Coordinates of C-alpha atoms and ligand atoms in Angstrom, one line a residue:
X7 CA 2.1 25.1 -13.5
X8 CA 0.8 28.1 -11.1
X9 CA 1.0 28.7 -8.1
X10 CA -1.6 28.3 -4.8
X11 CA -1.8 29.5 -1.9
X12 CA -3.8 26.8 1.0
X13 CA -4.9 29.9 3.6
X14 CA -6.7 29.0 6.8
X15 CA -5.6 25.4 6.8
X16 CA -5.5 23.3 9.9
X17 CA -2.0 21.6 9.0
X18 CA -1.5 18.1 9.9
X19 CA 2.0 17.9 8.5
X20 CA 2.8 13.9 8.7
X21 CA 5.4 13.9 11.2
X22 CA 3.5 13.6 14.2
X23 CA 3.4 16.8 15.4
X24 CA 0.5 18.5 16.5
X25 CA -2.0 20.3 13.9
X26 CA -1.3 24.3 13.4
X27 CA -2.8 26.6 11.6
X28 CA -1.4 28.3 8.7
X29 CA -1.0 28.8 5.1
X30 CA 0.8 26.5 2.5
X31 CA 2.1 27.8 -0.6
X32 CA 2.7 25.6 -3.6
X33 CA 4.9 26.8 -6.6
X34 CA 5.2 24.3 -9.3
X35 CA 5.3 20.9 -7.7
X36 CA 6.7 21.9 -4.8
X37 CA 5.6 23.2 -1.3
X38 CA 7.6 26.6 -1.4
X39 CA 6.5 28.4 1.8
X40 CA 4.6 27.6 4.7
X41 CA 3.8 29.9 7.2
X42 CA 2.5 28.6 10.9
X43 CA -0.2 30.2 13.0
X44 CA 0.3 33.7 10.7
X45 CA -1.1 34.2 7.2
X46 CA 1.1 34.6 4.2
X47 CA 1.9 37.9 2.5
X48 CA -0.3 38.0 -0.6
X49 CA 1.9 36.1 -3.4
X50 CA 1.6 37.8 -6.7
X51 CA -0.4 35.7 -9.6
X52 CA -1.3 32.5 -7.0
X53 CA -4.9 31.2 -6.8
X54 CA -6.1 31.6 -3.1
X55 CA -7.7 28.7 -1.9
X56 CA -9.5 30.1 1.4
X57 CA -10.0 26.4 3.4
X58 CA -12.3 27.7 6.1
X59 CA -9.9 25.4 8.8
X60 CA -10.3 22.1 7.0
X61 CA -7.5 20.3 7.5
X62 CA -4.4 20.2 5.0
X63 CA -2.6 16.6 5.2
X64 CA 0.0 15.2 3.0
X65 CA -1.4 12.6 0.2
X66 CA -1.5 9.1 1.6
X67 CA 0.8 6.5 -0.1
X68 CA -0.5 2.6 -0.2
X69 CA 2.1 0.4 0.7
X70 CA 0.6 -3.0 -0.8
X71 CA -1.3 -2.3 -3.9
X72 CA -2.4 -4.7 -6.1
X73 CA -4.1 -2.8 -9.1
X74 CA -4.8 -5.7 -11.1
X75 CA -7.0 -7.3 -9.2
X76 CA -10.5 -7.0 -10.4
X77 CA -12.6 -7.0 -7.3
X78 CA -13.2 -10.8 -7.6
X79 CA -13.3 -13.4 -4.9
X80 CA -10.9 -16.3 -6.6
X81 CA -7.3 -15.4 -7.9
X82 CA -8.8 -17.8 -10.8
X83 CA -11.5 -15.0 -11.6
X84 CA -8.4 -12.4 -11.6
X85 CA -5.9 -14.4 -13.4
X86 CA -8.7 -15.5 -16.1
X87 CA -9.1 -11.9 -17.8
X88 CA -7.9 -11.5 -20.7
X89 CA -4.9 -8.6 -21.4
X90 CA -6.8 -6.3 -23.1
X91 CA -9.5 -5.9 -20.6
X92 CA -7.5 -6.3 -17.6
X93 CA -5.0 -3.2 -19.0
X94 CA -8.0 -1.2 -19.2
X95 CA -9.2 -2.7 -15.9
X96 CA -5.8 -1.6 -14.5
X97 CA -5.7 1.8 -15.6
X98 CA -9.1 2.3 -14.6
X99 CA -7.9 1.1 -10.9
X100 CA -5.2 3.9 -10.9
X101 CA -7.4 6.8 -11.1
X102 CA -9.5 5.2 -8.1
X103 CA -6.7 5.1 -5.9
X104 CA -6.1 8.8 -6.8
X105 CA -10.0 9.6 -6.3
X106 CA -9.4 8.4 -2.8
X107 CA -6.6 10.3 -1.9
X108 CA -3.8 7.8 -2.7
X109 CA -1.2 9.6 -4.2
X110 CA 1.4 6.9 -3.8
X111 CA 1.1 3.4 -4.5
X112 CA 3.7 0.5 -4.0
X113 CA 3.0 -2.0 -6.4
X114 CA 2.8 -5.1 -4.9
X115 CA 2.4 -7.6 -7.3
X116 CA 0.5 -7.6 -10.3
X117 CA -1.4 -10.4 -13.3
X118 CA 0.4 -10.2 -16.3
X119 CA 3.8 -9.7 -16.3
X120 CA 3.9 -6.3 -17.4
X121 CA 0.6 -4.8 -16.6
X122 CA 2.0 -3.3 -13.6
X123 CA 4.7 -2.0 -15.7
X124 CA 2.7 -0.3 -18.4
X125 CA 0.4 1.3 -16.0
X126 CA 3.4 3.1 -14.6
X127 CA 4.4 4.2 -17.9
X128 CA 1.3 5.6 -19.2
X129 CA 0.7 7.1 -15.6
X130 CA 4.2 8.9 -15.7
X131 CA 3.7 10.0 -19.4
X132 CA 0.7 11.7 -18.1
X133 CA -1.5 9.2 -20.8
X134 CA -3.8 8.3 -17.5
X135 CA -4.4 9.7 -14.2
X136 CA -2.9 8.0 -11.3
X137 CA -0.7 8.0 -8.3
X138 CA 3.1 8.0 -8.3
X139 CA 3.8 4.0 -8.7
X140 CA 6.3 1.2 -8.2
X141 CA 5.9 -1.4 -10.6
X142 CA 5.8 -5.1 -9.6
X143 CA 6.6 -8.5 -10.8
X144 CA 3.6 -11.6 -10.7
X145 CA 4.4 -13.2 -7.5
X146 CA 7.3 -15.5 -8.2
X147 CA 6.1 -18.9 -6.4
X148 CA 7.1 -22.8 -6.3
X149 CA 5.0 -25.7 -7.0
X150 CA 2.0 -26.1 -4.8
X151 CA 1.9 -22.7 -2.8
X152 CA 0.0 -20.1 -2.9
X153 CA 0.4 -18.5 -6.4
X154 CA 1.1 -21.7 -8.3
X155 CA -2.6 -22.4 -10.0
X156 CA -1.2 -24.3 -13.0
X157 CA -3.6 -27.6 -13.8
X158 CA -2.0 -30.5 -14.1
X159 CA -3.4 -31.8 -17.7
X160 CA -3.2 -27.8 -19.1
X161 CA 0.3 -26.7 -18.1
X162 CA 0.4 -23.2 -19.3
X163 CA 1.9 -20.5 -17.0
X164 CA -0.6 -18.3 -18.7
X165 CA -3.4 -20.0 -16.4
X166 CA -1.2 -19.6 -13.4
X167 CA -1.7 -16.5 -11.1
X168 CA 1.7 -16.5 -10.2
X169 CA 4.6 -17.3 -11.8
X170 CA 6.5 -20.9 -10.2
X171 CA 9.7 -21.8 -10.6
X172 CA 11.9 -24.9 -9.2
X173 CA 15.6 -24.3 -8.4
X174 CA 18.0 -21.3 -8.1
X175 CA 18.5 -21.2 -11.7
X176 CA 14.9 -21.0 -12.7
X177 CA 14.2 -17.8 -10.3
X178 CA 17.5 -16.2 -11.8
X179 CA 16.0 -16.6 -15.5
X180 CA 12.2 -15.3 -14.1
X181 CA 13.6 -12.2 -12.2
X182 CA 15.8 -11.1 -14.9
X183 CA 12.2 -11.5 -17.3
X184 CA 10.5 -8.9 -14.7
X185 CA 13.6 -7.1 -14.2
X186 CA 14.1 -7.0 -18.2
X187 CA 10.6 -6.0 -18.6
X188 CA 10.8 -3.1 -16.1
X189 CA 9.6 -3.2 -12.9
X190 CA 10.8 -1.3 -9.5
X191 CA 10.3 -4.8 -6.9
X192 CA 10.6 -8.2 -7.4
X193 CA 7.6 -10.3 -5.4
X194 CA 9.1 -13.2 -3.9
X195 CA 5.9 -15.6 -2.0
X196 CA 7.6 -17.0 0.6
X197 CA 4.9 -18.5 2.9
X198 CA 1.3 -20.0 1.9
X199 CA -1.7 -18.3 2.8
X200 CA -5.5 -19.6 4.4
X201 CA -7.1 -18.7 0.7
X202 CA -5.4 -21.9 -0.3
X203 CA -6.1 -24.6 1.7
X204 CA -2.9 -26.6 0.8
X205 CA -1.2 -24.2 1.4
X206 CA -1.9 -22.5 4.5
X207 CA -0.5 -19.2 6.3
X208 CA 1.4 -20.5 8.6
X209 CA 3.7 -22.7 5.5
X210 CA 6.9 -21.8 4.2
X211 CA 7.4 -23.0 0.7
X212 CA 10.8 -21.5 -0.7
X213 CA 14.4 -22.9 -0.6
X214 CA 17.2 -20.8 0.8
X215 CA 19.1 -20.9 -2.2
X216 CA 16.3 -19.8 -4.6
X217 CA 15.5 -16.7 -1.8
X218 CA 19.0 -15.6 -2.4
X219 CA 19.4 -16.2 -5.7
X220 CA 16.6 -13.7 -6.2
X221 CA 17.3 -11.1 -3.6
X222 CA 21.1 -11.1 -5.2
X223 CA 19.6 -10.7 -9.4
X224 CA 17.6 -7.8 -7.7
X225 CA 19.5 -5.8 -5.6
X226 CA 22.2 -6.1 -8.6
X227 CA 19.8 -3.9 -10.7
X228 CA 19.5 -1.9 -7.6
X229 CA 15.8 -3.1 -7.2
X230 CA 14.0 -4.2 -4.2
X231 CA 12.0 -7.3 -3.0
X232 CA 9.0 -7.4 -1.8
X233 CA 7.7 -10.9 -0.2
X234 CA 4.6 -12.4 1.2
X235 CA 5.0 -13.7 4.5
X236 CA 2.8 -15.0 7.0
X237 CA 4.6 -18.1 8.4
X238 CA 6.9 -17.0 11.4
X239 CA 10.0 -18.9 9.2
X240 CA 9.2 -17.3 6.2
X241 CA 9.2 -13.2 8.5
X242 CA 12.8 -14.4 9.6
X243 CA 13.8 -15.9 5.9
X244 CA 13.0 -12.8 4.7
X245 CA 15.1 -11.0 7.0
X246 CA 17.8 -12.9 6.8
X247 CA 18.3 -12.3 2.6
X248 CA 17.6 -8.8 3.1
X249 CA 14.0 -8.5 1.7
X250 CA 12.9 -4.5 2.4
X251 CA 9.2 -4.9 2.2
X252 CA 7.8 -7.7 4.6
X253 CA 3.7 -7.9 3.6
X254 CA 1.9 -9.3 6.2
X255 CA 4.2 -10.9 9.1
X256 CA 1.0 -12.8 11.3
X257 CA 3.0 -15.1 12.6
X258 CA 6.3 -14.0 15.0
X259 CA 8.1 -15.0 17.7
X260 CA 10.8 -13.5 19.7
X261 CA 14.2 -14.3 17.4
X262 CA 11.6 -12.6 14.3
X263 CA 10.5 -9.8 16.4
X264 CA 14.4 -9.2 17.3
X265 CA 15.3 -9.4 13.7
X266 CA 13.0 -6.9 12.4
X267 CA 14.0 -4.7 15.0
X268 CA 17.3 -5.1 14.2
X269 CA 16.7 -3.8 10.3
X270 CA 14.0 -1.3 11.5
X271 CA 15.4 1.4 9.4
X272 CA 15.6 -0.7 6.0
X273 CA 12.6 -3.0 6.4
X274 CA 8.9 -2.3 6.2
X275 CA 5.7 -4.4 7.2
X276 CA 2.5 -3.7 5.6
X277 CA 0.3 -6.0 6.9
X278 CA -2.5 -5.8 4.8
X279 CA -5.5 -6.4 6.9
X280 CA -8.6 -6.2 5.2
X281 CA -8.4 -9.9 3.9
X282 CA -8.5 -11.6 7.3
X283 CA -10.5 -8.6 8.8
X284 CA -13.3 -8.8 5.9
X285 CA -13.6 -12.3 5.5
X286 CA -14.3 -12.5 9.7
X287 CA -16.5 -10.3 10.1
X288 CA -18.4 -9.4 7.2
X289 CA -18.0 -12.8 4.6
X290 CA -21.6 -13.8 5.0
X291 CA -22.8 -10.8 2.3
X292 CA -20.5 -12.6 0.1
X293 CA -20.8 -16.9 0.9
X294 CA -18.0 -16.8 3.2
X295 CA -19.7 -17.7 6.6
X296 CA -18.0 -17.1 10.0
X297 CA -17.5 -20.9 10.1
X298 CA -15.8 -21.0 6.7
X299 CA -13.3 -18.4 7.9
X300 CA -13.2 -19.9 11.2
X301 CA -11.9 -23.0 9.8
X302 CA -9.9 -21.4 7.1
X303 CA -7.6 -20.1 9.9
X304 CA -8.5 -16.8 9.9
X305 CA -9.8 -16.5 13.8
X306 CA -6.5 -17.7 14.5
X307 CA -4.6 -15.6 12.2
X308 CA -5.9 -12.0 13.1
X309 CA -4.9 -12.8 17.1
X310 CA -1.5 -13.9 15.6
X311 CA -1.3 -10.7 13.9
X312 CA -2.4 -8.4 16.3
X313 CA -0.1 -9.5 18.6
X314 CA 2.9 -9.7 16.2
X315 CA 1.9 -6.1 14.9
X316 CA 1.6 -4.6 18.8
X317 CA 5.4 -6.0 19.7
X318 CA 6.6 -4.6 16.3
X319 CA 4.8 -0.8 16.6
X320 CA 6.5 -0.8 20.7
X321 CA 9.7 -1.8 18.9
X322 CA 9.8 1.0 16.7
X323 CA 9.3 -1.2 13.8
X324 CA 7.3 0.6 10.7
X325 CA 4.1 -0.6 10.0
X326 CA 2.4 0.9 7.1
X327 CA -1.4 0.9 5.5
X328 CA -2.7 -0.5 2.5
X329 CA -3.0 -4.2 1.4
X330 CA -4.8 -6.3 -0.8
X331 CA -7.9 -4.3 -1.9
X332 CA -9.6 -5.5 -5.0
X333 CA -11.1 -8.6 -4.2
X334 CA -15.1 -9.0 -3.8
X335 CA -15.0 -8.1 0.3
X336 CA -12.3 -5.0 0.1
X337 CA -13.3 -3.6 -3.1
X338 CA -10.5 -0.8 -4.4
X339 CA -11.1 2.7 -2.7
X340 CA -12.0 1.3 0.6
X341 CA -8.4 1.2 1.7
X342 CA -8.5 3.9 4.0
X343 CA -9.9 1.7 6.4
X344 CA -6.4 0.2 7.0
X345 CA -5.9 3.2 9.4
X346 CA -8.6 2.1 11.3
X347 CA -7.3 -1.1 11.6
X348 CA -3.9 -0.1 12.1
X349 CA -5.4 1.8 15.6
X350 CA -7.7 -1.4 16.7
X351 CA -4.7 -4.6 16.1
X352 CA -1.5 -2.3 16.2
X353 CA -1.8 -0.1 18.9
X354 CA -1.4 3.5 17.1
X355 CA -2.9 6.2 17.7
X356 CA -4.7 8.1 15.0
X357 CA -1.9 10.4 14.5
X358 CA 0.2 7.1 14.2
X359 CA -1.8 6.2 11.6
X360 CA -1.3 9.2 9.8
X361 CA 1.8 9.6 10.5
X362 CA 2.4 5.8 8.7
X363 CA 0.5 7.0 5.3
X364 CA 2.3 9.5 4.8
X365 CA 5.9 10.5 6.2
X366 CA 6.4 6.4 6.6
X367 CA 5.1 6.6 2.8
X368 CA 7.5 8.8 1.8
X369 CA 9.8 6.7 3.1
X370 CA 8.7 2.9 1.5
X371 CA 8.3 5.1 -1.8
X372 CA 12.3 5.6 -1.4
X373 CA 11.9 9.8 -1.3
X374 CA 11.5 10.1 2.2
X375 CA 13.7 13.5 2.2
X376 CA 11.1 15.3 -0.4
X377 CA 7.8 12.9 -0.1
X378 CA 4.8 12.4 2.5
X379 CA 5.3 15.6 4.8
X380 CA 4.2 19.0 4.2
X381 CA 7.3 21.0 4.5
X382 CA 8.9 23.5 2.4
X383 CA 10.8 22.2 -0.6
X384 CA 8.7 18.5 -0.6
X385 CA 6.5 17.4 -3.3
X386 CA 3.1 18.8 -3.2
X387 CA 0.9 16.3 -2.7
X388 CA -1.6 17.0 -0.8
X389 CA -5.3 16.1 0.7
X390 CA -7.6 19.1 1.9
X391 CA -10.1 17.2 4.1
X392 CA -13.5 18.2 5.2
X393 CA -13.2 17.6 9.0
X394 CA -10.5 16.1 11.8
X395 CA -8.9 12.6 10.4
X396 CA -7.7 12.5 14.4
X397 CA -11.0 12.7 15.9
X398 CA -12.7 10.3 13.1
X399 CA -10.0 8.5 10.9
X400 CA -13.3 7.2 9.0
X401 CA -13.4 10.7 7.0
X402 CA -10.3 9.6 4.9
X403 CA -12.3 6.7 3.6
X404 CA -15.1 8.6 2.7
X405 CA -13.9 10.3 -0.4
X406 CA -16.8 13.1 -0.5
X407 CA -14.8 14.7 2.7
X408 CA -11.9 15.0 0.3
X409 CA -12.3 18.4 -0.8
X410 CA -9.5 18.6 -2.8
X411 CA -6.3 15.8 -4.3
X412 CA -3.4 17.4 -5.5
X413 CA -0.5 15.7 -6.9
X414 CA 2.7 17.1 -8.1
X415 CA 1.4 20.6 -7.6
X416 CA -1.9 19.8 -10.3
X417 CA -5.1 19.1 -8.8
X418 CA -6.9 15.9 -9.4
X419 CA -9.8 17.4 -7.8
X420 CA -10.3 20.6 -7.3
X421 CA -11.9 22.5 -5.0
X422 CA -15.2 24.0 -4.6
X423 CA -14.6 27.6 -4.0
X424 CA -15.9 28.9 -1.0
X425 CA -16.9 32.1 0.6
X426 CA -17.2 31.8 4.0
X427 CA -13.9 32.8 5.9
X428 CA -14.4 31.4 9.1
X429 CA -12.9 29.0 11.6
X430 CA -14.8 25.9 11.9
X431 CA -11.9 24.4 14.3
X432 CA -10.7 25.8 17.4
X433 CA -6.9 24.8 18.4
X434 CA -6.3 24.7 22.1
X435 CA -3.9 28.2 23.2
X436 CA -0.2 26.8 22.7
Ligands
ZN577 ZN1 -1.0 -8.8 -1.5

């Protein structure tokens, strides 16, 4: 590995600050110096990447990825591929998230028991391109909620997208699988959820003693668990065990909203918006009319969330991008529009937003001290963008504004190299 030197960067560092120009220099996979509105000593043997003032931000980290899911609209359509094309499917899915400037990804449940796992592996063995990943378990269900698609006169698990199980005992024997096959989080669905009208989002479907049963087999392996949770019981169940990653949390009230403050520094919420946001406002393209997700719940839902997401951002509590992509209306590589959304029903502002993909990122990716900030000694991962992500947060999910992805100090993409050596952006006098 070489070394690079970013010069004439507009620095948006993740921690909230305001951008500064400067120069970034990365030496092996690390960010090694960083120099802030002077220009860096020539460093012997380094490539110069002269970035004209376009913006250098740390690589953004998905918080709830799911990259087996194949861009259908059923879980039936997802569930019914068979391994070998859905491991290709799911490598394949990696490399997208990289193409779009994802250079973290926390797995957030996966197909096929270990497909999550394997993707990992090849990722880390450097067979595949991809972000740095967390591996997940199926979603570990109970009979009749969301996840639990066994038929009644064909009851294979095999034809189940998740994975159900009945009793303290039987989640003990199904974590230890996952945790035996080798995944980083344990997915635990807690609540139901308006894509299965039986069982709908604001449901709560698991027993205490199967919730801590499974939080006590994980956190044995020091592993985390990672639950679906819409229903306002199922936020505060979650809580309550000591679940660290809370997806979704529409539905609060003021005892929930108290206990995530509470945990604010060990629990995150990722939301993951684009289901309910998609299926509202732009179903019809694909048979979902307005009705349909009217009556689905859905209307109701995103007020729910907005409101539960607005009390948690004022309270301090992290809310973090990502969620769900990979289903026919939130295709994989469109989930830079979370930080969008993350502005319009949380409340941030666009440096928020940022400021939750990346240093936040670090942080649900468990390397917060060396991950999602550009600071000297972190990991370089990094995103050279064409333009101001503060002024337009749309740039980050255009990925032709991403001039350059580099992860671990390699480039995924590199650069065009350019001759100008002027300032296209002007920062106000300090
Ligand atoms: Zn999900």
């Amino acid at each position: 590995m070489g070394s690079t030197v970013f010069t004439n960067v507009r620095i948006v560092d993740g921690t909230g600050v305001p951008p500064y120009s400067g120069d970034v220099l990365v030496q092996g996979n690390r960010i090694s110096r960083l120099t802030r509105d002077a220009r860096m000593a020539p460093v012997a043997g380094a490539t110069v990447i002269d970035a004209a003032g376009a913006t250098l931000m740390p690589g953004m980290v998905e918080a709830h990825t799911h990259f087996a899911w194949n861009n259908a609209a059923t879980l039936d359509q997802i569930q019914l591929m068979p391994v070998e094309e859905h491991t290709l499917w799911t490598a394949g899915v990696a490399k997208t998230y990289l193409d779009h400037g994802w250079t973290s990804c926390v797995g957030a449940a996966t197909a096929k028991p270990r497909l999550d796992v394997v993707v990992r592996n090849a990722i880390n063995e450097g067979l595949i391109p991809g972000p740095r990943y967390l591996a997940a378990s199926q979603e570990i269900t109970v009979a009749g909620s969301l996840g639990d698609d066994m038929l009644p006169h064909l009851p294979y698990i095999e034809f189940s997208f998740g994975h159900p199980v009945s009793g303290p005992e039987e989640m003990r024997r199904v974590v230890r699988m996952f945790l035996k096959y080798g995944v980083d989080s344990i997915k635990l669905n807690l609540s139901g959820d308006n894509l299965t009208p039986r069982s709908d989002a604001k449901t709560s479907w698991m027993s205490d003693e199967e919730v801590a049963m499974a939080v006590r087999e994980t956190k044995l392996r020091g592993k985390r668990v990672a639950v679906h949770a819409r229903s306002c019981y199922s936020i505060k169940q979650a809580v309550r065990h000591g679940c660290e990653i809370i997806y979704h949390a529409s539905y609060t009230d003021e005892e929930g909203l108290d206990l995530l403050e509470a945990n604010r520094d060990t629990v995150f919420v990722a939301p993951g918006l684009s289901v309910i946001v998609r299926l509202l406002h732009d179903g019809e393209q694909w048979g979902f009319s307005r009705k349909w997700a009217v009556d689905a719940g859905y209307g109701e839902e995103i007020e729910a969330v907005e409101e539960s997401l607005r009390a948690m951002h004022k309270r301090g509590i992290r809310v973090l991008p990502g969620g769900d992509y990979g289903f026919i209306w939130a295709r994989h590589g469109e989930n830079a529009r979370d930080l969008q959304y993350l502005v319009k029903y949380a409340g941030m502002t666009p440096m928020e937003a940022i400021v939750s993909a990346t240093k936040w990122g670090g942080e649900i990716m468990m390397r917060g001290k060396e991950l999602g900030q550009i600071k000297e000694g972190f990991l370089a991962d990094l995103l050279l963008v064409d333009g101001d992500p503060l002024t337009d947060l749309a740039i980050l999910a255009d990925r032709t504004k991403l001039l350059a992805i580099m992860k671990d100090g390699v480039f995924h993409k590199e650069p065009a190299l350019r001759q100008a050596r002027t300032t296209r952006w002007s920062l106000p006098a300090a």
